[in-house]
Short mmCIF file of C-alpha atoms and ligand atoms in Angstrom, two decimals:
data_model
loop_
_atom_site.label_atom_id
_atom_site.label_comp_id
_atom_site.label_asym_id
_atom_site.label_seq_id
_atom_site.Cartn_x
_atom_site.Cartn_y
_atom_site.Cartn_z
CA MET O 20 -30.16 2.10 8.12
CA THR O 21 -29.17 5.01 10.29
CA ALA O 22 -28.17 8.11 8.63
CA PHE O 23 -24.54 9.22 9.48
CA PRO O 24 -24.78 11.91 12.24
CA PRO O 25 -25.18 15.59 11.15
CA GLY O 26 -21.77 17.08 11.70
CA PHE O 27 -20.19 13.85 10.75
CA LEU O 28 -16.51 14.69 9.65
CA TRP O 29 -16.51 13.45 6.17
CA GLY O 30 -13.09 14.26 4.64
CA ALA O 31 -9.80 13.12 3.29
CA ALA O 32 -6.21 12.87 4.80
CA THR O 33 -2.59 13.59 3.87
CA SER O 34 0.63 13.89 5.60
CA ALA O 35 3.35 16.69 5.24
CA TYR O 36 6.20 14.57 4.11
CA GLN O 37 4.19 12.56 1.74
CA VAL O 38 2.63 15.65 -0.16
CA GLU O 39 4.62 18.79 0.59
CA GLY O 40 8.13 18.90 -1.07
CA SER O 41 9.93 22.09 -0.69
CA LEU O 42 12.21 20.43 1.91
CA ASP O 43 14.60 23.58 2.41
CA ALA O 44 11.88 26.19 2.09
CA ASP O 45 11.30 28.77 5.06
CA GLY O 46 13.85 27.58 7.45
CA ARG O 47 12.67 23.78 7.59
CA GLY O 48 15.14 21.48 9.08
CA ARG O 49 16.42 18.30 8.02
CA SER O 50 14.01 15.28 9.04
CA ILE O 51 15.23 11.48 9.46
CA TRP O 52 13.41 10.84 6.10
CA GLU O 53 15.98 12.96 3.85
CA THR O 54 18.89 10.84 5.46
CA PHE O 55 16.78 7.67 5.02
CA THR O 56 16.02 8.31 1.33
CA GLU O 57 19.58 8.70 0.62
CA ARG O 58 20.38 5.35 1.46
CA PRO O 59 20.87 3.40 -1.63
CA GLY O 60 18.22 0.97 -2.23
CA ALA O 61 15.99 2.25 0.72
CA ILE O 62 13.18 3.78 -1.60
CA GLU O 63 11.72 1.81 -4.49
CA GLY O 64 12.43 3.58 -7.72
CA GLY O 65 15.14 5.56 -5.92
CA GLY O 66 12.89 8.68 -5.58
CA ASP O 67 12.62 11.11 -2.73
CA ALA O 68 10.16 13.66 -1.57
CA SER O 69 11.75 16.87 -2.55
CA ILE O 70 8.93 17.64 -4.65
CA ALA O 71 6.30 15.09 -3.89
CA CYS O 72 2.80 16.78 -4.70
CA ASP O 73 4.39 20.17 -4.43
CA SER O 74 1.60 20.85 -1.92
CA TYR O 75 3.66 23.24 0.08
CA VAL O 76 3.36 25.54 -2.77
CA ARG O 77 0.09 24.32 -4.18
CA TRP O 78 -1.83 24.00 -0.91
CA ARG O 79 -4.60 26.41 -2.14
CA GLU O 80 -5.05 24.27 -5.15
CA ASP O 81 -5.68 21.17 -2.82
CA LEU O 82 -8.05 23.21 -0.61
CA ASP O 83 -10.02 24.20 -3.71
CA ILE O 84 -10.36 20.45 -4.61
CA LEU O 85 -11.63 19.96 -1.03
CA SER O 86 -14.24 22.49 -1.28
CA ASP O 87 -15.37 21.47 -4.75
CA LEU O 88 -15.89 17.88 -3.40
CA GLY O 89 -17.78 19.26 -0.37
CA MET O 90 -15.53 17.73 2.14
CA ARG O 91 -16.29 18.63 5.60
CA ALA O 92 -12.85 18.06 7.29
CA TYR O 93 -9.21 17.81 6.04
CA ARG O 94 -6.72 15.69 8.15
CA PHE O 95 -3.14 16.81 7.46
CA SER O 96 -0.03 16.80 9.40
CA LEU O 97 2.49 19.69 10.46
CA ALA O 98 6.07 18.92 9.43
CA TRP O 99 7.79 18.53 12.78
CA SER O 100 11.08 19.84 11.21
CA ARG O 101 9.33 23.02 9.98
CA VAL O 102 8.31 23.94 13.28
CA MET O 103 11.46 22.81 15.34
CA PRO O 104 14.22 22.75 12.80
CA ASP O 105 16.80 21.84 15.27
CA GLY O 106 14.52 19.46 17.00
CA ARG O 107 14.85 21.54 20.29
CA GLY O 108 14.89 25.13 20.95
CA ARG O 109 12.99 28.18 19.63
CA PRO O 110 10.09 27.28 17.10
CA ASN O 111 10.38 28.47 13.57
CA ARG O 112 7.90 31.24 13.13
CA ALA O 113 8.01 30.90 9.22
CA GLY O 114 6.75 27.02 9.65
CA LEU O 115 3.92 28.02 11.95
CA ASP O 116 2.97 30.93 9.76
CA HIS O 117 2.50 28.43 6.97
CA TYR O 118 0.09 26.22 8.93
CA GLU O 119 -1.85 29.02 10.25
CA ARG O 120 -2.46 30.25 6.58
CA ILE O 121 -4.02 26.71 6.00
CA VAL O 122 -5.95 26.27 9.09
CA ASP O 123 -7.51 29.95 8.54
CA GLU O 124 -8.16 29.19 4.90
CA LEU O 125 -9.88 25.79 6.00
CA ARG O 126 -11.95 27.60 8.47
CA ALA O 127 -12.94 30.12 5.95
CA ARG O 128 -14.13 27.38 3.55
CA ASP O 129 -15.80 25.65 6.46
CA ILE O 130 -13.70 22.67 6.54
CA GLU O 131 -12.71 21.36 9.83
CA PRO O 132 -8.95 20.99 10.21
CA ILE O 133 -7.84 17.74 11.93
CA VAL O 134 -4.12 18.25 12.70
CA THR O 135 -1.72 15.42 13.00
CA LEU O 136 1.52 16.36 14.97
CA ASN O 137 3.81 13.24 14.25
CA HIS O 138 3.47 11.56 10.96
CA TRP O 139 6.92 10.07 11.12
CA ASP O 140 9.16 13.15 10.06
CA MET O 141 11.06 13.63 13.25
CA PRO O 142 13.79 16.08 13.02
CA GLU O 143 17.11 14.40 12.33
CA ALA O 144 19.03 16.38 15.02
CA LEU O 145 17.11 14.23 17.59
CA MET O 146 18.88 11.15 16.28
CA ALA O 147 21.81 12.42 18.34
CA ASP O 148 20.04 10.87 21.33
CA GLY O 149 18.60 7.91 19.25
CA GLY O 150 15.44 9.38 17.91
CA TRP O 151 12.52 7.72 19.55
CA MET O 152 14.88 5.16 21.52
CA GLY O 153 16.03 8.15 23.54
CA ARG O 154 13.73 9.18 26.55
CA SER O 155 14.38 12.65 25.70
CA SER O 156 12.44 12.45 22.75
CA VAL O 157 9.35 12.82 24.97
CA ASP O 158 10.48 16.26 26.03
CA ALA O 159 11.39 17.34 22.51
CA PHE O 160 7.98 16.30 21.27
CA VAL O 161 6.34 18.12 24.10
CA ASP O 162 8.05 21.41 23.09
CA TYR O 163 6.94 20.73 19.51
CA ALA O 164 3.41 19.85 20.55
CA ALA O 165 3.26 22.89 22.80
CA ALA O 166 4.44 25.37 20.26
CA ALA O 167 1.93 24.11 17.76
CA SER O 168 -0.90 24.27 20.24
CA GLU O 169 -0.07 27.84 21.31
CA ARG O 170 -0.31 28.94 17.73
CA LEU O 171 -3.23 27.04 16.56
CA GLY O 172 -5.01 25.78 19.57
CA ASP O 173 -7.64 28.55 19.24
CA ARG O 174 -8.77 27.43 16.04
CA VAL O 175 -8.01 23.62 15.71
CA ASP O 176 -10.59 21.46 17.29
CA TRP O 177 -9.02 18.08 16.45
CA TRP O 178 -5.64 17.19 17.14
CA ILE O 179 -3.91 13.91 16.67
CA THR O 180 -0.48 13.45 18.59
CA GLN O 181 0.96 10.33 16.95
CA ASN O 182 0.18 8.57 13.68
CA GLU O 183 0.56 4.76 13.90
CA PRO O 184 3.01 3.84 16.81
CA TRP O 185 3.29 0.39 15.80
CA ILE O 186 4.52 1.08 12.17
CA ILE O 187 7.02 3.75 13.90
CA GLN O 188 8.26 1.02 16.14
CA LEU O 189 8.06 -2.01 13.72
CA LEU O 190 9.33 -0.44 10.30
CA GLY O 191 11.29 2.25 11.80
CA TYR O 192 13.01 0.51 14.62
CA GLN O 193 12.47 -3.31 14.26
CA LEU O 194 12.78 -4.15 10.62
CA GLY O 195 14.86 -0.92 9.55
CA LEU O 196 12.40 -0.54 6.47
CA HIS O 197 11.54 3.25 7.24
CA ALA O 198 13.40 6.20 8.74
CA PRO O 199 15.68 6.18 10.77
CA GLY O 200 16.31 2.58 9.59
CA VAL O 201 17.08 0.83 12.88
CA ARG O 202 17.18 -2.94 13.39
CA ASP O 203 17.04 -3.58 17.11
CA LEU O 204 14.06 -5.44 18.71
CA ARG O 205 14.80 -3.90 22.23
CA GLY O 206 15.17 -0.36 20.70
CA ALA O 207 11.92 -1.03 18.85
CA VAL O 208 9.72 -1.60 21.95
CA THR O 209 11.66 1.32 23.53
CA ALA O 210 10.84 3.68 20.83
CA GLY O 211 7.08 2.37 20.67
CA HIS O 212 6.76 3.21 24.35
CA HIS O 213 8.39 6.67 24.18
CA VAL O 214 5.94 7.48 21.35
CA LEU O 215 3.11 6.70 23.61
CA LEU O 216 4.76 8.42 26.60
CA ALA O 217 5.04 11.52 24.29
CA HIS O 218 1.19 11.24 23.36
CA GLY O 219 0.42 11.59 27.19
CA ALA O 220 3.08 14.30 27.92
CA ALA O 221 1.94 16.25 24.94
CA VAL O 222 -1.91 16.04 25.75
CA ASP O 223 -0.92 17.47 29.28
CA ALA O 224 1.10 20.48 27.81
CA MET O 225 -1.45 21.29 25.15
CA ARG O 226 -4.56 21.40 27.45
CA ALA O 227 -3.06 24.97 28.45
CA SER O 228 -3.75 26.36 24.97
CA THR O 229 -6.24 24.44 23.09
CA LYS O 230 -9.87 23.33 24.03
CA GLY O 231 -9.79 20.90 21.00
CA ARG O 232 -10.06 17.12 21.27
CA ILE O 233 -6.77 15.30 21.46
CA GLY O 234 -6.26 11.79 20.28
CA ALA O 235 -3.85 9.32 18.79
CA ALA O 236 -4.26 7.29 15.50
CA LEU O 237 -3.54 3.76 15.75
CA ASN O 238 -3.43 1.31 12.47
CA LEU O 239 -5.57 -1.55 13.88
CA LEU O 240 -5.71 -4.83 12.23
CA PRO O 241 -8.12 -7.75 13.21
CA CYS O 242 -6.01 -10.83 13.69
CA VAL O 243 -7.82 -13.98 12.66
CA PRO O 244 -6.81 -17.63 13.06
CA ALA O 245 -6.00 -19.34 9.85
CA THR O 246 -7.55 -22.53 10.90
CA ASP O 247 -9.79 -23.59 13.92
CA SER O 248 -6.94 -25.15 15.82
CA ALA O 249 -6.04 -23.87 19.20
CA ALA O 250 -2.58 -23.13 18.20
CA ASP O 251 -3.81 -20.81 15.47
CA ALA O 252 -6.16 -19.14 17.85
CA ALA O 253 -3.44 -18.55 20.31
CA ALA O 254 -1.14 -17.10 17.31
CA ALA O 255 -4.07 -14.74 16.55
CA TRP O 256 -4.48 -13.57 19.95
CA GLY O 257 -0.69 -13.21 20.37
CA SER O 258 -0.57 -11.24 17.19
CA ASP O 259 -3.51 -8.93 18.44
CA GLY O 260 -1.46 -8.26 21.58
CA TYR O 261 1.53 -7.17 19.38
CA VAL O 262 -0.42 -5.07 16.76
CA ASN O 263 -3.43 -3.80 18.69
CA ARG O 264 -3.74 -4.25 22.27
CA TRP O 265 -0.18 -3.20 22.94
CA PHE O 266 -1.24 0.43 22.11
CA LEU O 267 -4.89 0.37 22.74
CA ASP O 268 -4.51 -0.80 26.50
CA PRO O 269 -2.14 1.58 27.65
CA LEU O 270 -3.96 4.48 25.67
CA LEU O 271 -7.57 3.48 27.02
CA ALA O 272 -7.29 0.62 29.55
CA GLY O 273 -4.71 1.72 32.21
CA GLY O 274 -1.56 -0.17 31.05
CA TYR O 275 0.17 -2.72 28.67
CA PRO O 276 -1.33 -6.30 28.30
CA SER O 277 0.59 -8.76 30.55
CA ASP O 278 0.52 -11.48 27.91
CA MET O 279 2.17 -9.31 25.40
CA ARG O 280 4.71 -7.95 27.88
CA GLU O 281 5.73 -11.53 28.66
CA HIS O 282 6.20 -12.16 24.85
CA TRP O 283 8.44 -8.91 24.59
CA GLU O 284 10.39 -9.76 27.64
CA ARG O 285 11.28 -13.23 26.25
CA ALA O 286 11.90 -12.03 22.99
CA THR O 287 14.27 -9.23 24.16
CA GLY O 288 16.02 -11.15 26.85
CA GLY O 289 14.78 -9.56 29.93
CA PRO O 290 12.55 -7.54 31.97
CA LEU O 291 11.16 -4.34 30.27
CA ASP O 292 11.37 -2.31 33.80
CA ASP O 293 14.05 0.00 32.76
CA ILE O 294 12.01 1.11 29.59
CA ILE O 295 8.40 1.11 31.16
CA ARG O 296 9.19 2.80 34.39
CA ASP O 297 7.19 3.21 37.40
CA GLY O 298 4.19 5.93 36.72
CA ASP O 299 4.77 5.75 32.93
CA GLU O 300 1.44 3.87 32.33
CA THR O 301 -0.34 6.26 34.27
CA ALA O 302 1.32 8.98 32.25
CA ILE O 303 -0.11 7.54 29.10
CA GLY O 304 -3.50 6.49 29.88
CA GLY O 305 -6.90 8.27 30.50
CA ARG O 306 -5.92 11.38 28.40
CA SER O 307 -7.38 10.73 25.06
CA ASP O 308 -10.56 12.54 24.05
CA PHE O 309 -11.10 10.25 20.99
CA LEU O 310 -9.24 7.50 19.14
CA GLY O 311 -8.18 7.64 15.84
CA ILE O 312 -8.27 4.45 13.92
CA ASN O 313 -6.54 3.77 10.39
CA PHE O 314 -8.01 0.60 8.75
CA TYR O 315 -6.69 -1.07 5.78
CA THR O 316 -6.96 -5.01 6.12
CA HIS O 317 -6.69 -7.80 8.41
CA ARG O 318 -3.88 -10.37 9.58
CA VAL O 319 -4.51 -14.13 8.92
CA MET O 320 -2.41 -15.92 11.57
CA ALA O 321 -0.74 -19.29 12.03
CA ALA O 322 1.31 -20.68 14.99
CA ALA O 323 5.05 -20.87 14.08
CA GLU O 324 8.23 -21.51 15.67
CA VAL O 325 10.30 -18.68 17.14
CA SER O 326 13.45 -18.19 15.23
CA GLU O 327 16.18 -15.62 14.42
CA ASP O 328 14.08 -13.71 12.13
CA ARG O 329 10.80 -14.44 14.00
CA PRO O 330 10.62 -13.21 17.58
CA PHE O 331 7.26 -14.27 18.32
CA PRO O 332 5.32 -17.67 17.91
CA TRP O 333 3.18 -16.54 15.01
CA GLN O 334 3.31 -15.70 11.54
CA VAL O 335 1.05 -14.03 8.80
CA VAL O 336 -0.34 -16.38 6.23
CA GLY O 337 -3.03 -14.53 4.52
CA SER O 338 -6.33 -16.06 3.25
CA THR O 339 -6.36 -19.32 1.24
CA GLY O 340 -9.56 -18.71 -0.56
CA GLU O 341 -10.70 -16.34 -2.95
CA VAL O 342 -10.42 -12.73 -1.55
CA ASP O 343 -10.68 -9.42 -3.28
CA ARG O 344 -7.49 -7.65 -3.17
CA THR O 345 -6.07 -4.30 -4.19
CA ASP O 346 -3.29 -3.82 -6.64
CA GLU O 347 -0.86 -4.21 -4.31
CA GLY O 348 -2.47 -7.64 -3.07
CA THR O 349 -3.92 -6.25 0.14
CA GLU O 350 -6.93 -8.29 1.13
CA ILE O 351 -10.09 -6.26 1.12
CA VAL O 352 -12.33 -6.92 4.04
CA PRO O 353 -14.95 -4.34 4.90
CA ASP O 354 -16.77 -6.92 7.26
CA ALA O 355 -13.61 -6.98 9.40
CA PHE O 356 -13.80 -3.19 9.53
CA ARG O 357 -17.35 -3.20 10.70
CA ASP O 358 -16.40 -5.98 13.31
CA LEU O 359 -13.18 -4.07 14.29
CA LEU O 360 -15.38 -0.79 15.17
CA LEU O 361 -17.72 -3.02 17.14
CA ARG O 362 -14.94 -4.65 19.00
CA VAL O 363 -13.05 -1.44 19.81
CA HIS O 364 -16.18 0.17 21.25
CA HIS O 365 -17.03 -2.91 23.16
CA ASP O 366 -13.63 -3.32 24.69
CA TYR O 367 -13.01 0.06 25.33
CA PRO O 368 -16.50 1.71 25.87
CA GLY O 369 -17.23 5.44 25.89
CA ILE O 370 -14.33 6.81 23.78
CA PRO O 371 -15.40 8.44 20.47
CA LEU O 372 -13.85 6.80 17.42
CA MET O 373 -12.86 8.60 14.19
CA VAL O 374 -11.45 6.64 11.07
CA THR O 375 -8.71 8.75 10.32
CA GLU O 376 -7.45 6.55 7.45
CA ASN O 377 -8.83 3.90 5.11
CA GLY O 378 -8.05 3.50 1.63
CA ALA O 379 -6.50 1.21 -1.17
CA ILE O 380 -3.74 1.20 -3.83
CA TYR O 381 -5.20 1.12 -7.22
CA GLY O 382 -3.02 2.10 -10.23
CA ASP O 383 -5.49 3.60 -12.47
CA SER O 384 -4.20 6.47 -14.52
CA PRO O 385 -6.10 9.02 -16.89
CA THR O 386 -7.64 7.30 -20.00
CA HIS O 387 -8.24 8.94 -23.59
CA ASP O 388 -11.00 11.26 -22.17
CA GLY O 389 -8.37 12.45 -19.54
CA ALA O 390 -10.46 11.29 -16.77
CA VAL O 391 -9.61 8.69 -14.17
CA HIS O 392 -12.26 5.88 -14.12
CA ASP O 393 -11.27 4.24 -10.85
CA VAL O 394 -14.16 2.16 -10.42
CA ARG O 395 -12.57 -0.26 -8.04
CA ARG O 396 -11.73 2.61 -5.56
CA SER O 397 -15.31 3.67 -5.63
CA ARG O 398 -16.47 0.27 -4.86
CA TYR O 399 -13.96 -0.03 -1.98
CA LEU O 400 -15.26 3.31 -0.48
CA ARG O 401 -18.82 2.37 -0.75
CA ALA O 402 -18.13 -0.96 0.82
CA HIS O 403 -16.32 0.71 3.95
CA VAL O 404 -18.91 3.38 4.13
CA ALA O 405 -21.55 0.73 4.43
CA ALA O 406 -19.46 -1.08 7.14
CA MET O 407 -19.37 2.19 9.08
CA ALA O 408 -23.16 2.55 8.65
CA GLU O 409 -23.69 -0.74 10.20
CA ALA O 410 -21.36 0.05 12.99
CA LEU O 411 -23.13 3.23 13.68
CA ASP O 412 -26.37 1.38 13.63
CA ALA O 413 -25.02 -0.98 16.27
CA GLY O 414 -24.27 2.16 18.59
CA VAL O 415 -20.65 2.57 17.88
CA PRO O 416 -19.93 6.37 18.46
CA LEU O 417 -18.22 7.21 15.05
CA VAL O 418 -17.46 10.99 14.69
CA GLY O 419 -15.61 10.99 11.42
CA TYR O 420 -14.11 9.33 8.43
CA THR O 421 -11.00 10.80 6.57
CA HIS O 422 -10.26 8.69 3.21
CA TRP O 423 -6.51 8.04 2.47
CA SER O 424 -5.57 9.76 0.78
CA LEU O 425 -6.58 13.08 -1.03
CA LEU O 426 -3.85 12.77 -3.39
CA ASP O 427 -1.51 10.24 -4.95
CA ASN O 428 1.62 10.85 -2.97
CA PHE O 429 4.91 9.76 -1.81
CA GLU O 430 4.34 6.35 -0.38
CA TRP O 431 7.46 5.91 1.77
CA ALA O 432 9.60 3.03 1.08
CA LEU O 433 7.53 2.22 -1.94
CA GLY O 434 8.07 5.58 -3.60
CA TYR O 435 5.49 6.87 -6.12
CA ARG O 436 4.28 3.66 -7.53
CA PRO O 437 1.33 2.86 -5.19
CA ARG O 438 -1.41 5.31 -5.86
CA PHE O 439 -3.96 5.79 -2.94
CA GLY O 440 -5.36 9.14 -3.91
CA LEU O 441 -8.94 10.29 -4.75
CA VAL O 442 -7.03 12.71 -6.87
CA TYR O 443 -4.52 11.67 -9.47
CA VAL O 444 -1.18 13.50 -9.34
CA ASP O 445 1.01 13.67 -12.27
CA PHE O 446 4.35 13.80 -10.51
CA ARG O 447 6.22 15.23 -13.53
CA THR O 448 4.06 18.33 -13.70
CA GLY O 449 2.16 18.45 -10.45
CA GLU O 450 -1.16 18.48 -12.22
CA ARG O 451 -4.07 17.14 -10.27
CA ILE O 452 -6.95 15.18 -11.89
CA VAL O 453 -9.94 14.46 -9.54
CA LYS O 454 -10.74 10.78 -10.09
CA ASP O 455 -14.23 9.11 -10.41
CA SER O 456 -13.94 7.98 -7.03
CA ALA O 457 -13.72 11.48 -5.58
CA ARG O 458 -16.82 12.49 -7.29
CA GLU O 459 -18.70 9.23 -5.85
CA TYR O 460 -17.26 10.14 -2.65
CA ALA O 461 -18.65 13.65 -2.93
CA ALA O 462 -21.99 12.27 -3.65
CA ILE O 463 -21.83 10.22 -0.66
CA VAL O 464 -20.93 13.25 1.55
CA ALA O 465 -23.60 15.41 0.07
CA ALA O 466 -26.29 12.78 0.92
CA GLY O 467 -24.83 12.07 4.32
CA GLY O 468 -24.46 8.35 3.41
CA LEU O 469 -24.94 5.73 0.73
CA ILE O 470 -27.53 6.38 -1.90
CA ASP O 471 -29.13 3.40 -3.82
CA ALA O 472 -30.40 3.31 -7.20
CA ASP O 473 -33.85 4.70 -6.19
CA GLY O 474 -32.25 7.69 -4.20
CA ARG O 475 -32.81 6.24 -0.84
CA ARG O 476 -30.28 6.29 1.80
CA GLY O 477 -28.88 2.70 2.20
CA PRO O 478 -26.13 0.36 1.38
CA VAL O 479 -25.54 0.23 -2.34
CA VAL O 480 -23.45 -3.12 -1.99
CA ASP O 481 -25.62 -6.09 -1.62
CA SER O 482 -23.14 -7.52 0.83
CA LEU O 483 -20.13 -6.07 2.41
CA GLY O 484 -17.86 -8.68 0.66
CA ALA O 485 -19.36 -8.09 -2.97
CA PHE O 486 -16.35 -6.75 -4.97
CA GLY O 487 -17.22 -8.86 -7.98
O1 LIG C 27 0.54 6.34 3.34
C1 LIG C 27 0.43 5.69 4.58
C2 LIG C 27 0.38 6.53 5.63
O2 LIG C 27 1.36 7.52 5.78
C3 LIG C 27 -0.02 6.02 6.98
N1 LIG C 27 -0.95 4.97 7.12
C4 LIG C 27 -0.80 4.05 5.82
C5 LIG C 27 -0.71 4.84 4.53
C6 LIG C 27 -0.81 3.85 3.42
O3 LIG C 27 0.24 2.90 3.48
#
């Protein structure tokens, strides 16, 4: 089995809104998430992110943990509304100072900063123009990206403009389950398009102030037919267009896929020409230096009738057989992860890939010895590392892996119940406890790959599906 390449960016990931707290500190402006969390019933358990992991204050402690674990990279996001409190106008120096300190401290520790610009916390002021539904959001994002790059561009080598455009579009504007809580199908496809357009425009603007590599992170979900019927195969392909190709193709293949464009036009009652204007696709594509992939699971798809609640002729049905699942019921499918990496490399050759998120919800908490023995997360991690090793073996140009997440944190509408962290956070005290899985990960990082019982590099899981 191939060793992971030297310089492989082994690390962990967080995002500003999920960990920082201190929402009023140092001139930060209001974001769409404060407004959303105030909606009754919007957040499970009724919590908000005013403290979260307190990382705005405890960031050095977080970096100490990364150092102790021997991590080579830290993916984190800038809070858009710390940098641009009013959405437009002059950047807030104190906000940028904070991130400059983090970047410098990471560099001093030899940990590569991987900086995300939009991890969903858009300044509330931009809602006056409809948030991402307004085309002016593109210019606002460019101003923010340019300000970040002008300040940090000389010392950040990896930038991610947008995190998970599909989730922004789907949960933020189609289903209203995330901020800003809009439910509007045409508004959703408009918002998603502007997110991509903003990626392209931001890359162009940032080139003036950084030599770093710039990409976007997509959450990709392999779509598999529930049966071998032709109808389910068509459903899986349609769903693939909706979730994956709608974002991959404009970024990496020159334009939106026509089959999915037809689905959108039928579902929204008309052509998309007023949204996707002449020249837009050229302004999105051909600019990314790498692709970030967030991988959690797959979608098992069946054909279905279109209805008021179902705009497209497919539905997610899930697996019928016995499948390993996280505590949240998410199907664990590392084979699909490997196949996805192979597929992306095959369909969009030449673009380096970085796994910018991968992780699982397990509710383990400290036992009598004060430790968190999260055996299942370790197993999950090993299986997904083995999948990457197989993909590398097959020639996939993988450059890094940042596990989601470094810390248990604010999981958006699900509040604090789901725990994704390699590090346990006591949300009452802010105390961090490094879980067993983090130690396991540290050993993998130190070895540059999986180590078997005899100390040899190789897959520790017998088969990628072996969760037992
Ligand atoms: O916590 C989120 C993250 O913000 C974006 N990707 C998925 C994670 C787990 O749901």
